[in-house]
């Protein structure tokens, strides 16, 4: 017998028929003698619709009311899942974030979980109940509903395991049967990985692979929660996980690097679109300037991604280039232009519509030449590189959005990741 937390994403909860199908996966686990808790997302498209309504009501809305509205999608699906499970003869009830409670800070729209009280969930599971918990939402210290940021139900699921019920497994049911070498919707020749290390998954999630929310991977890594990413569209009665943890059904295990025998140099390619680039020319080259520039942006809550600063030729001035999301471009330019004399520069230039393409792999730690081969593969396709950043296990380039898919496909082929029979 095991204790399992299962999470169903939006497509798996899209309508009553899909909820019933997802519930059959829960039923199978319960009938195998396991204790199960369920975390659900809103029906696919619902959260977008709710966000749209809030913006239509007022562009300058109160973030607390945004959360009150946007969190409601999960309340509907949690109730429906509990009803469907009960109809299948399984004792079940829904829990909203505040009912658990899942406590968060008060950063509305991007709140962080601070504490989950396990008492009620633990008791229910021991008594053979299946609690169904709303993903994505919690409660602030002031008693207001909060949301965790888009894709946040993954984080709710990992947090319920890590902080509350101490489950043996966390199964993430989605609309693909695992984590692929790149987004299978862009590259049909992408291959499913049987296993991926926390660290690689962390990089892939941070670089645009939305199959798992970044924060959920961070938390899984910190608390050593192994995740199985699998499809809810599978036959619920197919043979399941092998005793050694190897998925007996298609799926990807996100686990410790030590559990992975074969380490690829490059294991995945990711794409993040809508990256804007800003260059400040002739910035005074003296201590404190970078702190002043990026402090100004941070004060506005603008997240900066890639940063490149040149060596000053004349020792007096330098150029700094960095990227922000397209949606933050106008705000960033305004913040830099109206900086109250905190820093000086000669000119500001920039543009929206960049794409960040990255290659990721733990094997890069011990292999030279990945960056140069990546640049060559892109040059062969005539793709111009605008910015470059690297970490121990990834290399990223900023290119024109127009060439984004071409670049992803070219790199996927170049590193031998294409499915052989496709
Ligand atoms: P859910 O609603 O179940 O949380 P998401 O839409 O958030 O599902 O995430 C699943 C999607 O992530 C897939 O449909 C796929 O298009 C996308 N995706 C992006 N990169 C990858 C990848 N490397 N492997 C698998 N899926 C990926
Ligand atoms: N429903 C939320 C969203 O669409 C959370 C999630 O699906 O994980 O972002
Ligand atoms: Mg998701």
Coordinates of N, CA and C in Angstrom, one line a residue, residues 167-347:
X167 N 3.6 11.7 0.9 CA 3.2 10.6 0.0 C 4.4 9.9 -0.6
X168 N 4.2 8.7 -1.0 CA 5.3 7.9 -1.6 C 5.5 8.4 -3.1
X169 N 4.4 8.8 -3.7 CA 4.5 9.2 -5.1 C 3.7 10.4 -5.4
X170 N 4.1 11.2 -6.4 CA 3.2 12.3 -6.9 C 3.1 12.1 -8.4
X171 N 1.9 11.8 -8.8 CA 1.6 11.6 -10.2 C 1.0 12.8 -10.9
X172 N 1.6 13.3 -11.9 CA 1.1 14.5 -12.6 C 0.5 14.1 -13.9
X173 N -0.8 14.1 -13.9 CA -1.5 13.6 -15.1 C -1.8 14.9 -16.0
X174 N -1.3 14.7 -17.3 CA -1.5 15.9 -18.2 C -2.0 15.4 -19.6
X175 N -1.8 16.2 -20.6 CA -2.3 15.8 -21.9 C -1.2 15.3 -22.8
X176 N 0.0 15.1 -22.3 CA 1.1 14.4 -23.0 C 1.6 13.3 -22.1
X177 N 2.2 12.2 -22.7 CA 2.5 11.1 -21.9 C 3.9 11.2 -21.3
X178 N 4.4 12.4 -21.0 CA 5.6 12.5 -20.3 C 6.3 13.8 -20.7
X179 N 7.6 13.9 -20.3 CA 8.4 15.0 -20.6 C 9.2 14.6 -21.9
X180 N 9.2 15.5 -22.9 CA 9.8 15.2 -24.2 C 11.1 16.0 -24.3
X181 N 11.9 15.5 -25.3 CA 13.2 16.2 -25.5 C 13.0 17.7 -26.0
X182 N 11.8 18.0 -26.5 CA 11.3 19.3 -26.7 C 9.8 19.3 -26.8
X183 N 9.2 20.5 -26.9 CA 7.7 20.5 -27.0 C 7.3 19.6 -28.2
X184 N 6.6 18.5 -27.9 CA 6.1 17.7 -29.1 C 5.2 18.4 -30.0
X185 N 4.6 19.5 -29.6 CA 3.7 20.2 -30.5 C 4.5 21.0 -31.5
X186 N 5.8 21.3 -31.2 CA 6.6 22.0 -32.2 C 7.4 21.0 -33.0
X187 N 7.9 20.0 -32.4 CA 8.8 19.0 -33.1 C 8.1 17.6 -32.9
X188 N 7.4 17.2 -33.9 CA 6.7 15.9 -33.8 C 7.7 14.7 -33.6
X189 N 9.0 15.0 -34.0 CA 10.0 13.9 -33.8 C 10.6 13.9 -32.4
X190 N 10.0 14.7 -31.5 CA 10.5 14.7 -30.1 C 10.3 13.4 -29.5
X191 N 11.2 13.0 -28.6 CA 11.1 11.7 -27.9 C 10.8 11.9 -26.4
X192 N 10.0 10.9 -25.9 CA 9.7 11.0 -24.5 C 11.0 10.5 -23.7
X193 N 11.3 11.1 -22.6 CA 12.4 10.6 -21.8 C 11.8 9.7 -20.7
X194 N 12.5 8.6 -20.4 CA 11.9 7.7 -19.4 C 12.2 8.4 -18.0
X195 N 13.4 9.0 -17.9 CA 13.7 9.7 -16.7 C 14.4 11.0 -17.0
X196 N 14.2 12.0 -16.1 CA 14.9 13.2 -16.2 C 15.3 13.7 -14.8
X197 N 16.5 14.3 -14.7 CA 16.9 14.7 -13.3 C 16.2 16.0 -12.9
X198 N 16.1 16.2 -11.6 CA 15.5 17.4 -11.1 C 16.1 18.6 -11.7
X199 N 17.4 18.6 -11.8 CA 18.2 19.8 -12.3 C 17.9 20.1 -13.7
X200 N 17.8 19.1 -14.6 CA 17.5 19.3 -16.0 C 16.1 19.8 -16.1
X201 N 15.2 19.2 -15.3 CA 13.8 19.6 -15.4 C 13.6 21.0 -15.0
X202 N 14.4 21.4 -14.0 CA 14.4 22.8 -13.4 C 14.8 23.7 -14.6
X203 N 15.9 23.4 -15.2 CA 16.3 24.3 -16.4 C 15.3 24.3 -17.4
X204 N 14.7 23.1 -17.8 CA 13.8 23.1 -18.9 C 12.5 23.9 -18.6
X205 N 12.1 23.8 -17.3 CA 10.9 24.5 -16.9 C 11.1 26.0 -16.9
X206 N 12.3 26.4 -16.4 CA 12.6 27.8 -16.4 C 12.9 28.4 -17.8
X207 N 13.2 27.5 -18.7 CA 13.5 28.0 -20.1 C 12.3 27.9 -21.0
X208 N 11.1 27.5 -20.5 CA 9.9 27.6 -21.3 C 9.1 26.3 -21.5
X209 N 9.6 25.1 -21.0 CA 8.9 23.9 -21.1 C 7.8 23.9 -20.1
X210 N 6.5 24.2 -20.5 CA 5.5 24.5 -19.4 C 4.9 23.2 -18.9
X211 N 5.4 22.1 -19.3 CA 4.8 20.8 -18.8 C 4.8 20.7 -17.3
X212 N 5.8 21.3 -16.6 CA 5.7 21.4 -15.2 C 6.0 22.9 -14.8
X213 N 5.3 23.4 -13.8 CA 5.6 24.8 -13.4 C 7.0 24.8 -12.7
X214 N 7.8 25.8 -13.0 CA 9.1 25.9 -12.4 C 9.1 25.7 -10.9
X215 N 8.3 26.4 -10.2 CA 8.2 26.4 -8.7 C 8.0 24.9 -8.2
X216 N 7.2 24.2 -8.9 CA 6.9 22.8 -8.5 C 8.1 21.9 -8.6
X217 N 9.0 22.2 -9.6 CA 10.2 21.4 -9.7 C 11.2 21.8 -8.6
X218 N 11.3 23.1 -8.4 CA 12.1 23.6 -7.3 C 11.8 22.9 -6.0
X219 N 10.5 22.8 -5.7 CA 10.0 22.2 -4.5 C 10.2 20.7 -4.4
X220 N 10.0 20.1 -5.6 CA 10.2 18.6 -5.7 C 11.7 18.3 -5.4
X221 N 12.5 19.1 -6.0 CA 14.0 18.9 -5.8 C 14.4 19.1 -4.4
X222 N 13.9 20.2 -3.7 CA 14.3 20.5 -2.4 C 13.8 19.4 -1.4
X223 N 12.6 18.8 -1.6 CA 12.0 17.9 -0.7 C 12.2 16.4 -1.2
X224 N 12.9 16.3 -2.3 CA 13.1 14.9 -2.9 C 11.8 14.2 -3.2
X225 N 10.8 14.9 -3.8 CA 9.6 14.3 -4.2 C 9.7 13.8 -5.6
X226 N 9.7 12.5 -5.9 CA 9.8 12.0 -7.3 C 8.4 12.2 -8.0
X227 N 8.5 12.8 -9.2 CA 7.3 13.1 -9.9 C 7.2 12.1 -11.1
X228 N 6.0 11.6 -11.3 CA 5.7 10.8 -12.5 C 4.8 11.6 -13.4
X229 N 5.3 12.1 -14.5 CA 4.5 12.9 -15.5 C 3.9 11.9 -16.5
X230 N 2.6 11.8 -16.6 CA 1.9 10.8 -17.4 C 0.6 11.4 -18.0
X231 N 0.0 10.6 -18.9 CA -1.2 11.1 -19.6 C -2.4 10.6 -18.9
X232 N -3.4 11.5 -18.7 CA -4.7 11.0 -18.2 C -5.5 10.4 -19.3
X233 N -5.0 10.5 -20.5 CA -5.8 9.9 -21.6 C -5.5 8.4 -21.8
X234 N -4.5 7.9 -21.0 CA -4.2 6.5 -21.0 C -5.4 5.6 -20.6
X235 N -5.4 4.4 -21.0 CA -6.3 3.4 -20.5 C -6.1 3.3 -19.0
X236 N -7.1 3.6 -18.1 CA -6.9 3.5 -16.7 C -6.7 2.1 -16.2
X237 N -7.0 1.1 -17.1 CA -6.8 -0.3 -16.6 C -5.5 -1.0 -17.2
X238 N -4.7 -0.2 -17.8 CA -3.4 -0.7 -18.3 C -2.5 -1.0 -17.1
X239 N -1.5 -2.0 -17.4 CA -0.6 -2.3 -16.3 C 0.2 -1.0 -15.8
X240 N 0.5 -0.9 -14.5 CA 1.0 0.3 -14.0 C 2.5 0.2 -13.6
X241 N 2.9 1.1 -12.8 CA 4.4 1.2 -12.4 C 5.0 -0.1 -11.9
X242 N 6.2 -0.3 -12.4 CA 6.9 -1.5 -11.9 C 7.4 -1.3 -10.5
X243 N 7.7 -2.3 -9.7 CA 8.1 -2.2 -8.3 C 9.3 -1.3 -8.1
X244 N 10.3 -1.3 -9.1 CA 11.5 -0.6 -8.9 C 11.3 0.9 -9.3
X245 N 10.1 1.3 -9.6 CA 9.8 2.7 -9.9 C 9.8 3.0 -11.4
X246 N 10.2 2.0 -12.2 CA 10.2 2.3 -13.6 C 8.8 2.3 -14.1
X247 N 8.4 3.3 -14.8 CA 7.0 3.4 -15.3 C 6.7 2.2 -16.2
X248 N 5.6 1.5 -15.8 CA 5.1 0.4 -16.6 C 4.2 0.9 -17.7
X249 N 3.7 2.1 -17.5 CA 2.9 2.8 -18.5 C 3.8 3.9 -19.0
X250 N 3.5 4.5 -20.2 CA 4.3 5.6 -20.7 C 4.3 6.7 -19.7
X251 N 5.4 7.3 -19.4 CA 5.5 8.4 -18.5 C 7.0 8.8 -18.3
X252 N 7.2 9.9 -17.6 CA 8.6 10.3 -17.3 C 8.7 10.5 -15.8
X253 N 9.8 9.9 -15.3 CA 10.0 10.0 -13.9 C 11.0 11.2 -13.7
X254 N 10.6 12.2 -12.9 CA 11.6 13.3 -12.5 C 12.2 12.9 -11.2
X255 N 13.5 12.6 -11.2 CA 14.1 12.1 -10.0 C 15.6 12.6 -9.9
X256 N 16.2 12.0 -8.9 CA 17.6 12.4 -8.6 C 18.5 12.0 -9.7
X257 N 19.6 12.8 -10.0 CA 20.5 12.5 -11.1 C 21.1 11.1 -10.9
X258 N 21.4 10.7 -9.6 CA 22.0 9.4 -9.4 C 21.2 8.2 -9.9
X259 N 19.9 8.4 -10.0 CA 19.0 7.3 -10.5 C 19.1 7.1 -12.0
X260 N 19.8 8.0 -12.7 CA 19.8 8.0 -14.1 C 21.2 7.4 -14.6
X261 N 21.1 6.3 -15.3 CA 22.4 5.6 -15.7 C 23.0 6.4 -16.9
X262 N 22.2 6.6 -17.9 CA 22.8 7.2 -19.2 C 22.6 8.7 -19.2
X263 N 23.7 9.4 -19.1 CA 23.6 10.8 -19.1 C 23.9 11.4 -20.5
X264 N 22.9 12.1 -21.0 CA 23.1 12.8 -22.3 C 23.9 14.1 -22.2
X265 N 24.6 14.4 -23.3 CA 25.3 15.7 -23.2 C 24.2 16.8 -23.4
X266 N 23.3 16.6 -24.4 CA 22.2 17.5 -24.5 C 20.9 16.6 -24.4
X267 N 20.1 16.9 -23.4 CA 18.9 16.0 -23.3 C 17.6 16.7 -23.8
X268 N 17.7 18.1 -23.9 CA 16.5 18.7 -24.3 C 16.7 20.1 -24.9
X269 N 15.7 20.5 -25.7 CA 15.8 21.9 -26.3 C 14.5 22.6 -25.9
X270 N 14.6 23.9 -25.5 CA 13.4 24.6 -25.1 C 13.3 25.9 -25.8
X271 N 12.1 26.4 -25.8 CA 11.8 27.7 -26.5 C 10.9 28.6 -25.6
X272 N 11.3 29.8 -25.5 CA 10.4 30.8 -24.8 C 10.3 32.0 -25.7
X273 N 9.1 32.3 -26.1 CA 8.9 33.4 -27.0 C 8.6 34.7 -26.3
X274 N 8.3 35.7 -27.0 CA 7.9 37.0 -26.5 C 8.9 37.6 -25.5
X275 N 10.2 37.6 -25.9 CA 11.2 38.2 -25.1 C 11.7 39.5 -25.7
X276 N 11.6 40.6 -25.0 CA 12.0 41.9 -25.5 C 13.5 42.2 -25.0
X277 N 14.1 42.9 -25.9 CA 15.6 43.2 -25.6 C 15.7 44.7 -25.5
X278 N 16.5 45.1 -24.5 CA 16.7 46.6 -24.3 C 18.2 46.8 -24.2
X279 N 18.7 47.8 -24.9 CA 20.1 48.2 -24.7 C 20.3 49.6 -24.2
X280 N 21.1 49.8 -23.2 CA 21.5 51.1 -22.8 C 22.9 51.4 -23.2
X281 N 23.1 52.4 -24.1 CA 24.4 52.7 -24.6 C 25.1 53.8 -23.8
X282 N 26.4 53.7 -23.7 CA 27.3 54.7 -23.0 C 26.8 54.9 -21.6
X283 N 26.7 53.8 -20.9 CA 26.4 53.9 -19.4 C 27.8 54.2 -18.7
X284 N 27.8 55.0 -17.7 CA 29.0 55.3 -17.0 C 29.6 54.0 -16.4
X285 N 30.8 53.8 -16.7 CA 31.5 52.5 -16.2 C 32.1 52.7 -14.8
X286 N 31.2 52.6 -13.8 CA 31.7 52.8 -12.4 C 30.9 51.9 -11.5
X287 N 31.5 51.6 -10.3 CA 30.7 50.7 -9.4 C 29.3 51.2 -9.0
X288 N 28.4 50.4 -9.0 CA 27.0 50.8 -8.6 C 26.1 51.0 -9.7
X289 N 26.6 51.1 -10.9 CA 25.7 51.5 -12.0 C 24.7 50.3 -12.3
X290 N 25.2 49.1 -12.4 CA 24.4 48.0 -12.7 C 23.4 47.8 -11.6
X291 N 23.8 48.0 -10.4 CA 22.9 47.9 -9.2 C 21.8 48.9 -9.3
X292 N 22.1 50.1 -9.8 CA 21.1 51.2 -9.9 C 20.1 50.8 -11.0
X293 N 20.6 50.4 -12.1 CA 19.7 50.1 -13.3 C 18.8 48.9 -13.0
X294 N 19.4 47.8 -12.5 CA 18.5 46.7 -12.2 C 17.7 46.8 -11.0
X295 N 18.2 47.7 -10.0 CA 17.4 48.0 -8.9 C 16.1 48.7 -9.3
X296 N 16.3 49.7 -10.2 CA 15.1 50.4 -10.7 C 14.1 49.5 -11.3
X297 N 14.5 48.5 -12.1 CA 13.6 47.6 -12.7 C 12.9 46.7 -11.6
X298 N 13.8 46.2 -10.7 CA 13.2 45.3 -9.6 C 12.2 46.0 -8.8
X299 N 12.4 47.3 -8.5 CA 11.4 48.1 -7.8 C 10.0 48.1 -8.4
X300 N 10.1 48.0 -9.8 CA 8.8 48.0 -10.5 C 8.3 46.5 -10.7
X301 N 8.9 45.6 -10.1 CA 8.5 44.2 -10.1 C 8.8 43.6 -11.5
X302 N 9.7 44.1 -12.3 CA 10.0 43.6 -13.6 C 11.1 42.6 -13.5
X303 N 10.8 41.4 -14.1 CA 11.8 40.3 -14.0 C 12.7 40.4 -15.2
X304 N 14.0 40.5 -15.0 CA 15.0 40.6 -16.0 C 15.6 39.2 -16.2
X305 N 15.8 38.8 -17.5 CA 16.3 37.5 -17.8 C 17.8 37.5 -18.2
X306 N 18.1 37.6 -19.5 CA 19.5 37.5 -19.9 C 20.1 38.9 -19.7
X307 N 21.3 39.0 -19.3 CA 22.0 40.3 -19.1 C 23.4 40.2 -19.8
X308 N 23.8 41.1 -20.6 CA 25.1 41.2 -21.2 C 25.7 42.6 -21.0
X309 N 26.9 42.6 -20.4 CA 27.6 43.9 -20.3 C 28.9 43.8 -21.0
X310 N 29.2 44.9 -21.8 CA 30.5 44.8 -22.5 C 31.6 45.4 -21.7
X311 N 32.8 45.1 -22.1 CA 34.0 45.7 -21.5 C 34.1 47.1 -22.1
X312 N 34.4 48.1 -21.2 CA 34.5 49.5 -21.7 C 35.8 49.7 -22.5
X313 N 35.7 50.1 -23.7 CA 36.9 50.4 -24.5 C 37.7 51.5 -24.0
X314 N 37.0 52.6 -23.6 CA 37.7 53.8 -23.2 C 37.8 53.9 -21.7
X315 N 37.3 52.9 -21.0 CA 37.3 52.9 -19.5 C 36.3 53.8 -18.9
X316 N 35.6 54.5 -19.7 CA 34.6 55.5 -19.2 C 33.2 55.1 -19.3
X317 N 32.8 54.5 -20.5 CA 31.4 54.1 -20.6 C 31.3 52.7 -21.2
X318 N 30.2 52.1 -21.0 CA 29.9 50.8 -21.5 C 28.5 50.6 -22.0
X319 N 28.2 49.5 -22.6 CA 26.8 49.2 -23.1 C 26.3 48.0 -22.3
X320 N 25.0 48.1 -21.9 CA 24.4 47.0 -21.2 C 23.1 46.6 -22.0
X321 N 23.0 45.3 -22.3 CA 21.8 44.7 -22.9 C 21.2 43.7 -22.1
X322 N 19.9 43.7 -22.0 CA 19.2 42.6 -21.2 C 17.8 42.4 -21.8
X323 N 17.2 41.3 -21.3 CA 15.8 41.0 -21.8 C 14.8 41.0 -20.7
X324 N 13.6 41.4 -21.1 CA 12.4 41.3 -20.2 C 11.3 40.7 -21.0
X325 N 10.2 40.2 -20.4 CA 9.1 39.7 -21.2 C 8.5 40.8 -22.0
X326 N 8.0 40.5 -23.2 CA 7.4 41.5 -24.1 C 6.4 42.4 -23.4
X327 N 5.6 41.7 -22.5 CA 4.5 42.4 -21.8 C 5.0 43.4 -20.8
X328 N 6.3 43.4 -20.4 CA 6.9 44.3 -19.5 C 7.7 45.4 -20.2
X329 N 7.8 45.3 -21.5 CA 8.7 46.2 -22.2 C 8.4 47.7 -22.0
X330 N 7.2 48.1 -22.2 CA 6.8 49.5 -22.1 C 7.1 50.0 -20.7
X331 N 6.7 49.2 -19.7 CA 6.9 49.6 -18.3 C 8.4 49.7 -18.0
X332 N 9.2 48.8 -18.6 CA 10.7 48.8 -18.3 C 11.3 50.1 -18.9
X333 N 10.9 50.4 -20.2 CA 11.5 51.6 -20.8 C 11.1 52.8 -20.0
X334 N 9.9 52.9 -19.6 CA 9.4 54.1 -18.8 C 10.3 54.2 -17.5
X335 N 10.5 53.0 -16.8 CA 11.2 53.0 -15.6 C 12.6 53.5 -15.8
X336 N 13.2 53.1 -16.9 CA 14.6 53.5 -17.2 C 14.7 54.9 -17.6
X337 N 13.8 55.4 -18.3 CA 13.8 56.8 -18.8 C 13.6 57.8 -17.6
X338 N 12.7 57.3 -16.7 CA 12.4 58.2 -15.5 C 13.0 57.7 -14.3
X339 N 14.3 57.7 -14.3 CA 15.0 57.1 -13.2 C 15.5 58.0 -12.1
X340 N 15.0 59.2 -12.2 CA 15.3 60.2 -11.1 C 16.8 60.5 -10.9
X341 N 17.5 60.4 -12.0 CA 19.0 60.7 -11.9 C 19.8 59.7 -11.2
X342 N 19.3 58.5 -11.0 CA 20.0 57.4 -10.3 C 21.2 56.9 -11.2
X343 N 21.0 57.0 -12.5 CA 22.1 56.5 -13.5 C 21.9 57.3 -14.8
X344 N 23.0 57.3 -15.6 CA 23.0 58.1 -16.8 C 23.4 57.2 -18.0
X345 N 22.8 57.4 -19.1 CA 23.2 56.7 -20.3 C 22.9 57.7 -21.5
X346 N 23.6 57.3 -22.7 CA 23.4 58.2 -23.8 C 22.2 57.9 -24.6
X347 N 21.9 56.6 -24.8 CA 20.8 56.2 -25.7 C 20.2 54.9 -25.2

